[in-house]
Coordinates of C-alpha atoms in Angstrom, one line a residue:
T2 CA -47.5 -51.5 -50.1
K3 CA -48.6 -51.6 -46.5
S4 CA -48.4 -55.4 -46.6
I5 CA -44.8 -55.3 -47.9
F6 CA -43.7 -53.1 -45.0
Q7 CA -45.6 -55.2 -42.4
H8 CA -44.0 -58.4 -43.7
I9 CA -40.5 -56.8 -43.5
Q10 CA -41.1 -55.7 -39.9
Q11 CA -42.7 -59.1 -38.8
N12 CA -39.8 -61.0 -40.4
N13 CA -37.0 -58.8 -39.0
G14 CA -35.8 -57.5 -42.3
L15 CA -35.4 -58.7 -45.9
N16 CA -33.3 -61.8 -45.3
E17 CA -36.1 -63.7 -43.4
L18 CA -38.9 -62.6 -45.8
L19 CA -41.0 -65.5 -47.0
R20 CA -41.9 -65.0 -50.7
E21 CA -45.1 -67.0 -50.6
S22 CA -46.7 -65.2 -47.8
L23 CA -45.7 -61.8 -49.2
V24 CA -47.1 -62.6 -52.6
S25 CA -50.3 -64.0 -51.2
S26 CA -50.9 -60.9 -49.1
I27 CA -50.1 -58.6 -51.9
T28 CA -52.3 -60.5 -54.3
W29 CA -55.2 -60.2 -51.8
E30 CA -54.6 -56.5 -51.4
V31 CA -54.5 -55.9 -55.2
D32 CA -57.6 -58.0 -55.7
S33 CA -59.5 -56.1 -53.0
H34 CA -58.5 -52.7 -54.5
L35 CA -58.6 -53.6 -58.2
D36 CA -61.4 -56.1 -58.3
Y37 CA -63.0 -54.5 -61.3
W38 CA -59.7 -54.7 -63.2
T39 CA -59.1 -58.3 -62.6
K40 CA -62.5 -59.1 -64.0
L41 CA -61.5 -57.4 -67.3
A42 CA -58.2 -59.1 -67.7
S43 CA -58.0 -62.9 -67.9
H44 CA -54.4 -62.9 -66.7
T45 CA -53.2 -60.6 -64.0
T46 CA -49.6 -60.5 -62.9
V47 CA -48.6 -58.9 -59.6
A48 CA -45.0 -57.9 -59.5
P49 CA -44.0 -56.8 -55.9
F50 CA -40.9 -54.7 -55.6
L51 CA -39.2 -53.0 -52.7
P52 CA -38.6 -49.3 -52.5
F53 CA -35.2 -47.9 -53.6
Q54 CA -32.4 -47.9 -51.0
Q55 CA -29.2 -45.9 -51.2
E56 CA -27.4 -48.6 -53.2
D57 CA -30.2 -48.7 -55.7
L58 CA -30.1 -44.9 -56.1
S59 CA -26.3 -45.0 -56.5
S60 CA -26.7 -47.6 -59.3
I61 CA -29.4 -45.5 -61.0
L62 CA -27.4 -42.3 -60.8
Q63 CA -24.3 -44.2 -62.2
S64 CA -26.5 -45.4 -65.1
R65 CA -27.8 -41.9 -65.8
V66 CA -24.2 -40.6 -65.8
Q67 CA -23.2 -43.3 -68.2
T68 CA -26.1 -42.5 -70.5
L69 CA -25.2 -38.8 -70.4
N70 CA -21.5 -39.7 -71.1
L71 CA -22.5 -41.7 -74.2
K72 CA -24.9 -39.1 -75.5
Y73 CA -22.2 -36.3 -75.4
Q74 CA -19.1 -38.4 -76.0
G75 CA -17.0 -36.9 -78.8
L76 CA -19.1 -33.7 -78.7
H77 CA -18.5 -32.3 -75.2
W78 CA -15.9 -34.6 -73.9
K79 CA -13.9 -37.7 -74.7
R80 CA -15.3 -39.3 -71.5
L81 CA -17.3 -38.2 -68.5
D82 CA -15.9 -39.8 -65.3
V83 CA -17.8 -39.2 -62.1
S84 CA -16.1 -40.7 -59.0
L85 CA -17.8 -43.4 -57.0
A86 CA -17.3 -41.2 -53.9
A87 CA -19.3 -38.4 -55.6
I88 CA -22.1 -40.8 -56.6
K89 CA -22.3 -42.1 -53.1
Y90 CA -22.2 -38.7 -51.5
F91 CA -25.0 -37.3 -53.8
T92 CA -27.2 -40.3 -53.0
S93 CA -26.6 -40.0 -49.2
V94 CA -28.9 -38.6 -46.6
D95 CA -27.4 -35.2 -47.2
H96 CA -29.1 -35.1 -50.7
V97 CA -31.9 -37.6 -50.6
E98 CA -34.7 -38.0 -48.1
Y99 CA -34.8 -41.5 -46.7
L100 CA -37.2 -43.2 -44.3
D101 CA -36.2 -45.9 -41.8
L102 CA -38.5 -48.9 -41.1
F103 CA -37.9 -50.4 -37.6
N104 CA -39.1 -53.6 -36.0
V105 CA -42.6 -53.3 -34.7
N106 CA -42.1 -55.9 -32.0
K107 CA -39.6 -53.7 -30.0
A108 CA -40.7 -50.9 -27.7
P109 CA -39.6 -47.5 -28.9
D110 CA -37.7 -46.9 -25.7
E111 CA -35.6 -50.0 -25.9
D112 CA -32.1 -49.0 -26.5
D113 CA -30.4 -52.1 -27.7
G114 CA -28.8 -50.8 -30.8
N115 CA -32.2 -50.4 -32.6
V116 CA -31.2 -50.8 -36.2
A117 CA -33.5 -50.0 -39.1
L118 CA -34.8 -53.1 -41.0
L119 CA -35.1 -51.1 -44.2
T120 CA -34.0 -47.6 -45.2
F121 CA -35.6 -46.3 -48.4
S122 CA -36.0 -43.2 -50.5
T123 CA -39.3 -41.5 -49.8
G124 CA -39.3 -40.2 -53.4
G125 CA -38.1 -43.3 -55.1
A126 CA -35.8 -42.6 -58.1
H127 CA -37.6 -39.2 -58.6
A128 CA -35.3 -38.0 -55.7
L129 CA -32.5 -37.9 -58.3
D130 CA -34.3 -35.6 -60.7
N131 CA -33.6 -32.6 -58.5
N132 CA -30.3 -33.9 -57.2
A133 CA -27.6 -31.2 -57.1
L134 CA -25.0 -33.4 -59.0
W135 CA -27.4 -34.4 -61.6
Q136 CA -28.6 -30.9 -62.2
A137 CA -25.1 -29.6 -62.5
L138 CA -24.2 -32.3 -65.0
R139 CA -27.3 -31.7 -67.1
T140 CA -27.4 -27.9 -67.1
R141 CA -24.1 -26.3 -66.4
L142 CA -21.9 -28.9 -68.1
I143 CA -24.0 -29.3 -71.3
T144 CA -25.0 -25.6 -71.7
G145 CA -22.4 -23.6 -70.0
T146 CA -19.1 -25.4 -70.1
R147 CA -16.8 -25.2 -73.0
R148 CA -16.6 -28.3 -75.2
R149 CA -13.4 -30.3 -75.2
P150 CA -14.0 -33.5 -77.1
G151 CA -10.4 -34.6 -76.7
F152 CA -10.4 -34.4 -72.9
T153 CA -11.9 -36.5 -70.1
L154 CA -14.2 -34.5 -67.8
K155 CA -13.6 -35.8 -64.2
V156 CA -16.0 -35.0 -61.4
G157 CA -14.9 -35.8 -57.8
L158 CA -15.1 -34.6 -54.3
V159 CA -12.3 -32.7 -52.5
A160 CA -11.0 -34.8 -49.6
N161 CA -12.6 -33.9 -46.2
S162 CA -15.0 -31.4 -47.7
R163 CA -18.2 -31.2 -49.5
E164 CA -16.7 -29.4 -52.5
T165 CA -17.2 -30.9 -55.9
M166 CA -14.5 -30.4 -58.6
F167 CA -15.0 -30.5 -62.3
S168 CA -11.7 -30.9 -64.2
W169 CA -10.6 -31.5 -67.8
C170 CA -7.9 -34.2 -68.0
N171 CA -5.8 -35.7 -70.8
I172 CA -2.7 -37.8 -71.1
E173 CA 0.5 -36.1 -72.2
N174 CA 3.8 -38.0 -72.4
G175 CA 2.3 -40.8 -70.3
L176 CA 1.2 -38.4 -67.5
E177 CA -2.3 -37.3 -66.7
N178 CA -2.6 -33.5 -66.8
C179 CA -5.8 -32.0 -65.3
E180 CA -7.1 -28.4 -65.4
L181 CA -9.8 -27.3 -63.0
E182 CA -12.9 -26.1 -64.9
W183 CA -14.8 -25.1 -61.8
S184 CA -15.5 -26.2 -58.3
S185 CA -18.6 -25.7 -56.1
L186 CA -20.3 -26.6 -52.9
L187 CA -23.3 -28.3 -54.5
A188 CA -26.2 -28.2 -52.0

């Protein structure tokens, strides 16, 4: 993994990364550490991957929410609808620990808008396991919230605050009618 980060730094980010040099350095590193394993297997495949960034974690959390939705659809709710703003907020630096990778060729005291080449989750997707939104969805909603299979459960953020609202909604006479189930400052 050290080689991956070195290549990103030397090439000023992901866009300039040369696949061939990256794969050859990773293959050398894997061979040097796992030489005994490569002798056992006649075919060894190295699949380099980059660590998860915020967009990746947002996508993973959306996928988990969709899986949860489908699992309890018709039992607990008609549909579970978590807003994109809530997903992005709960995968932001306020809720996930990220690390920035900077260009090694610049001196640390250079102040020319030093922008990170790569920002990634230090815990990978495991950072979502203890995420406040995910915990609330898995525990409080499934075990403690009343079941309303004919209603959509909407989860969203209150504008200009960190408060999360959980509301039951349905359509009556062409209008959406929502009832607040509970709200919380999820930490």
